[in-house]
């Protein structure tokens, strides 16, 4: 049996389909319907294949491309400026105050003369004169350190007689038997701790030969240190012509505090020395509220004076306070003024609350939906002085994932030289976008 040849249409190849016959009319008449359908189907198939390839690439891109940043909206909080510190200066008499170790808070001039009150003209300084006497003597006979006894002084009959002379004047005195031998260090201690005036004169005569010799040396010393407001005519301070100003006295106190011998002596509450015996410091505030020295004085009501040094520790600061009061009514009133003054300085430094955990700062809105609140992560206080303005700065990140407690930024408070920071966190989670959202939001993905 003979198999009939295959139908012509069944032998057409793809190449044939893509190549038209030379006789277009014949092609259309004879082969048109079936060949056209085949061409159309092939094109559709090719498009489908290309589309499938392209669609697969888009899906991979859409599902894996980084997400756009969320929208963060926030408002920088403000902090109310704290109340200004009120330094409690004496209402009676005159004063001057210097504070070292806090210029960055108090101002560049604080370690010079920071505060004053009352008239600043020369006034009676009474036994504070003995601090100058010690400084003038030690300039001629310097001691190596606080433990150096220095040269030995032998007190004469004339020195012994000073005891009676100052006794009848109502001055503070200490025993000085004829022939007593004592180190310069111990003689100065007897002059400064109980404020023995007979020792002040005896030491001055020993060092300079006479009171006039001491007077000349004191004048030269004052001039060399630029203390134009101070006059010293004798070493004890019993003469009302011994005068100074509060600001000069502050400068004198700093010179004395820098001398290890004087600083150690005026910081000694009590001492027993062979000869004068037991000595009690006239400075009743020594050791109270950080007071480390220095010297009291008075010539009666309205002339009470106090030259003092104190150390105040606040936070990480160590302040050295030097002050002078002149013209006080009584010793009790002057002491009370000093304690109030130091307390007001301490209270001027304070921790100011600036933020509480949970304080609202802003919100986060994700492009795919969902919001969460941005809050401060912890309670924050900042250490500052008085009414120093407090600046606030917020820096936000660009996160794309949000779980409860995630950090999305930081907030910083600055007051003077001090800064404190805290994390900004979200309060709730935001679910990541679905695959469908990714596939249907190419514009947002491209923008991100």
Tab-separated table of C-alpha atoms in Angstrom, residues 8-215:
chain	number	residue	atom	x	y	z
A	8	UNK	CA	1.628	20.462	2.524
A	9	UNK	CA	0.566	22.433	5.545
A	10	UNK	CA	2.078	19.867	7.916
A	11	UNK	CA	5.543	20.270	6.371
A	12	UNK	CA	5.781	24.060	6.922
A	13	UNK	CA	8.698	25.025	9.160
A	14	UNK	CA	9.147	28.114	11.312
A	15	UNK	CA	11.479	29.436	8.672
A	16	UNK	CA	8.730	28.999	6.115
A	17	UNK	CA	6.356	30.837	8.302
A	18	UNK	CA	8.765	33.719	8.632
A	19	UNK	CA	9.451	33.826	4.862
A	20	UNK	CA	6.578	35.026	2.646
A	21	UNK	CA	5.951	33.443	-0.801
A	22	UNK	CA	6.865	35.376	-3.893
A	23	UNK	CA	3.259	35.454	-4.883
A	24	UNK	CA	1.542	37.339	-2.119
A	25	UNK	CA	-1.870	36.826	-3.528
A	26	UNK	CA	-1.324	33.116	-3.828
A	27	UNK	CA	0.016	33.060	-0.284
A	28	UNK	CA	-3.050	34.723	1.017
A	29	UNK	CA	-5.438	32.727	-1.047
A	30	UNK	CA	-3.866	29.365	-0.499
A	31	UNK	CA	-2.143	29.524	2.935
A	32	UNK	CA	-3.434	32.709	4.636
A	33	UNK	CA	-5.722	31.564	7.438
A	34	UNK	CA	-3.694	28.692	8.871
A	35	UNK	CA	-0.243	30.383	8.534
A	36	UNK	CA	-1.434	33.658	10.096
A	37	UNK	CA	-2.766	31.825	13.084
A	38	UNK	CA	0.511	30.036	13.532
A	39	UNK	CA	2.497	33.308	13.365
A	40	UNK	CA	0.243	34.895	15.970
A	41	UNK	CA	0.567	31.947	18.316
A	42	UNK	CA	4.325	31.916	18.007
A	43	UNK	CA	4.571	35.630	18.820
A	44	UNK	CA	2.315	35.167	21.833
A	45	UNK	CA	4.490	32.312	23.026
A	46	UNK	CA	7.642	34.348	22.638
A	47	UNK	CA	6.089	37.286	24.529
A	48	UNK	CA	4.940	34.964	27.262
A	49	UNK	CA	8.442	33.487	27.612
A	50	UNK	CA	10.045	36.955	27.720
A	51	UNK	CA	7.345	38.166	30.135
A	52	UNK	CA	7.903	35.242	32.410
A	53	UNK	CA	11.639	35.948	32.474
A	54	UNK	CA	11.049	39.670	33.071
A	55	UNK	CA	8.407	39.048	35.690
A	56	UNK	CA	10.692	36.741	37.613
A	57	UNK	CA	13.393	39.453	37.710
A	58	UNK	CA	10.926	42.068	38.943
A	59	UNK	CA	9.637	39.781	41.638
A	60	UNK	CA	13.162	39.112	42.834
A	61	UNK	CA	13.941	42.844	42.794
A	62	UNK	CA	10.703	43.807	44.517
A	63	UNK	CA	11.062	41.233	47.251
A	64	UNK	CA	14.703	41.970	48.003
A	65	UNK	CA	15.326	45.654	47.357
A	66	UNK	CA	16.018	47.781	50.483
A	67	UNK	CA	12.951	49.363	51.962
A	68	UNK	CA	12.423	53.119	51.911
A	69	UNK	CA	13.025	55.043	55.119
A	70	UNK	CA	10.088	55.745	57.328
A	71	UNK	CA	8.821	59.244	57.918
A	72	UNK	CA	9.993	60.573	61.269
A	73	UNK	CA	8.329	63.639	62.641
A	74	UNK	CA	9.598	65.191	65.864
A	75	UNK	CA	9.750	68.386	67.804
A	76	UNK	CA	12.870	69.422	69.698
A	77	UNK	CA	11.782	69.912	73.306
A	78	UNK	CA	12.703	73.019	75.243
A	79	UNK	CA	13.985	73.214	78.808
A	80	UNK	CA	13.002	76.073	81.034
A	81	UNK	CA	16.008	78.118	82.155
A	82	UNK	CA	16.703	77.433	85.849
A	83	UNK	CA	16.402	80.185	88.407
A	84	UNK	CA	19.490	82.340	88.914
A	85	UNK	CA	21.590	81.612	91.973
A	86	UNK	CA	21.416	84.211	94.723
A	87	UNK	CA	24.795	84.569	96.392
A	88	UNK	CA	24.277	85.495	100.025
A	89	UNK	CA	26.679	88.371	100.641
A	90	UNK	CA	26.888	90.103	104.022
A	91	UNK	CA	24.381	92.903	104.506
A	92	UNK	CA	26.607	94.517	107.132
A	93	UNK	CA	30.202	95.606	106.493
A	94	UNK	CA	32.183	94.831	103.344
A	95	UNK	CA	33.256	91.674	101.600
A	96	UNK	CA	35.047	90.223	98.606
A	97	UNK	CA	34.901	86.696	97.257
A	98	UNK	CA	37.012	84.653	94.851
A	99	UNK	CA	36.235	81.137	93.569
A	100	UNK	CA	38.847	79.071	91.735
A	101	UNK	CA	38.160	75.864	89.845
A	102	UNK	CA	34.882	76.857	88.206
A	103	UNK	CA	35.686	79.678	85.782
A	104	UNK	CA	34.077	77.668	82.994
A	105	UNK	CA	30.796	77.888	84.909
A	106	UNK	CA	31.094	81.143	86.836
A	107	UNK	CA	32.981	83.199	84.279
A	108	UNK	CA	36.619	83.928	83.599
A	109	UNK	CA	36.830	86.496	86.388
A	110	UNK	CA	35.624	84.193	89.156
A	111	UNK	CA	39.113	83.132	90.176
A	112	UNK	CA	40.018	86.791	90.559
A	113	UNK	CA	37.425	88.827	92.427
A	114	UNK	CA	34.042	87.303	91.711
A	115	UNK	CA	31.694	89.037	94.144
A	116	UNK	CA	31.914	92.085	96.402
A	117	UNK	CA	29.610	93.887	98.804
A	118	UNK	CA	29.783	97.106	100.783
A	119	UNK	CA	32.424	99.777	100.479
A	120	UNK	CA	35.797	98.703	99.143
A	121	UNK	CA	37.846	101.441	100.798
A	122	UNK	CA	40.671	100.630	103.260
A	123	UNK	CA	39.314	99.573	106.660
A	124	UNK	CA	40.673	98.199	109.908
A	125	UNK	CA	42.020	94.666	109.486
A	126	UNK	CA	43.067	94.121	113.129
A	127	UNK	CA	44.803	90.765	113.749
A	128	UNK	CA	44.605	89.770	110.095
A	129	UNK	CA	47.758	91.934	110.042
A	130	UNK	CA	49.577	88.913	111.505
A	131	UNK	CA	49.154	87.065	108.181
A	132	UNK	CA	51.124	89.869	106.520
A	133	UNK	CA	53.689	89.738	109.330
A	134	UNK	CA	54.216	86.034	108.689
A	135	UNK	CA	54.545	86.539	104.922
A	136	UNK	CA	57.068	89.362	105.323
A	137	UNK	CA	59.175	87.394	107.823
A	138	UNK	CA	59.115	84.244	105.683
A	139	UNK	CA	60.237	86.192	102.657
A	140	UNK	CA	63.448	86.972	104.561
A	141	UNK	CA	63.685	83.569	106.271
A	142	UNK	CA	61.913	81.096	103.965
A	143	UNK	CA	61.185	77.595	105.205
A	144	UNK	CA	61.561	74.657	102.843
A	145	UNK	CA	58.160	73.138	103.659
A	146	UNK	CA	55.558	72.864	106.378
A	147	UNK	CA	57.774	70.541	108.450
A	148	UNK	CA	60.897	72.712	108.264
A	149	UNK	CA	61.482	74.223	111.751
A	150	UNK	CA	63.676	76.983	110.373
A	151	UNK	CA	66.126	79.009	112.434
A	152	UNK	CA	65.985	79.061	116.227
A	153	UNK	CA	64.887	82.185	118.086
A	154	UNK	CA	66.076	82.861	121.641
A	155	UNK	CA	63.741	85.215	123.450
A	156	UNK	CA	65.319	87.901	125.626
A	157	UNK	CA	64.192	89.712	128.760
A	158	UNK	CA	62.840	92.473	126.508
A	159	UNK	CA	60.779	89.889	124.649
A	160	UNK	CA	59.511	88.475	127.927
A	161	UNK	CA	58.410	91.961	129.009
A	162	UNK	CA	56.157	92.167	125.949
A	163	UNK	CA	53.854	89.725	127.721
A	164	UNK	CA	52.913	92.296	130.359
A	165	UNK	CA	52.793	95.185	127.892
A	166	UNK	CA	50.218	93.475	125.707
A	167	UNK	CA	48.346	92.080	128.697
A	168	UNK	CA	47.468	95.554	129.958
A	169	UNK	CA	46.261	96.447	126.461
A	170	UNK	CA	43.813	93.564	126.535
A	171	UNK	CA	45.518	91.762	123.655
A	172	UNK	CA	45.858	88.022	123.220
A	173	UNK	CA	49.214	86.828	124.566
A	174	UNK	CA	51.159	83.610	125.094
A	175	UNK	CA	53.872	82.733	127.593
A	176	UNK	CA	57.415	83.641	126.563
A	177	UNK	CA	59.877	82.982	129.414
A	178	UNK	CA	63.253	84.735	129.211
A	179	UNK	CA	65.781	82.553	127.446
A	180	UNK	CA	63.141	80.415	125.757
A	181	UNK	CA	64.484	78.842	122.563
A	182	UNK	CA	61.949	78.168	119.836
A	183	UNK	CA	61.976	77.412	116.130
A	184	UNK	CA	60.711	80.082	113.754
A	185	UNK	CA	57.972	77.641	112.729
A	186	UNK	CA	56.684	77.269	116.287
A	187	UNK	CA	56.970	80.988	116.973
A	188	UNK	CA	54.840	81.716	113.897
A	189	UNK	CA	52.339	79.082	115.023
A	190	UNK	CA	52.068	80.784	118.416
A	191	UNK	CA	51.503	84.110	116.694
A	192	UNK	CA	48.864	82.813	114.256
A	193	UNK	CA	46.884	80.069	116.003
A	194	UNK	CA	45.869	81.910	119.222
A	195	UNK	CA	46.846	85.289	117.707
A	196	UNK	CA	49.478	86.114	120.348
A	197	UNK	CA	50.464	89.748	119.817
A	198	UNK	CA	53.598	89.564	121.988
A	199	UNK	CA	54.927	86.882	119.624
A	200	UNK	CA	54.137	89.026	116.581
A	201	UNK	CA	56.316	91.848	117.890
A	202	UNK	CA	59.083	89.584	119.162
A	203	UNK	CA	59.364	87.780	115.805
A	204	UNK	CA	59.385	91.075	113.902
A	205	UNK	CA	62.160	92.528	116.097
A	206	UNK	CA	64.152	89.329	115.694
A	207	UNK	CA	63.786	89.365	111.894
A	208	UNK	CA	64.249	93.086	111.206
A	209	UNK	CA	65.918	94.521	114.308
A	210	UNK	CA	63.102	96.919	115.201
A	211	UNK	CA	59.492	97.761	114.526
A	212	UNK	CA	60.616	100.492	112.124
A	213	UNK	CA	62.717	97.907	110.285
A	214	UNK	CA	59.679	95.632	110.055
A	215	UNK	CA	57.530	98.542	108.883
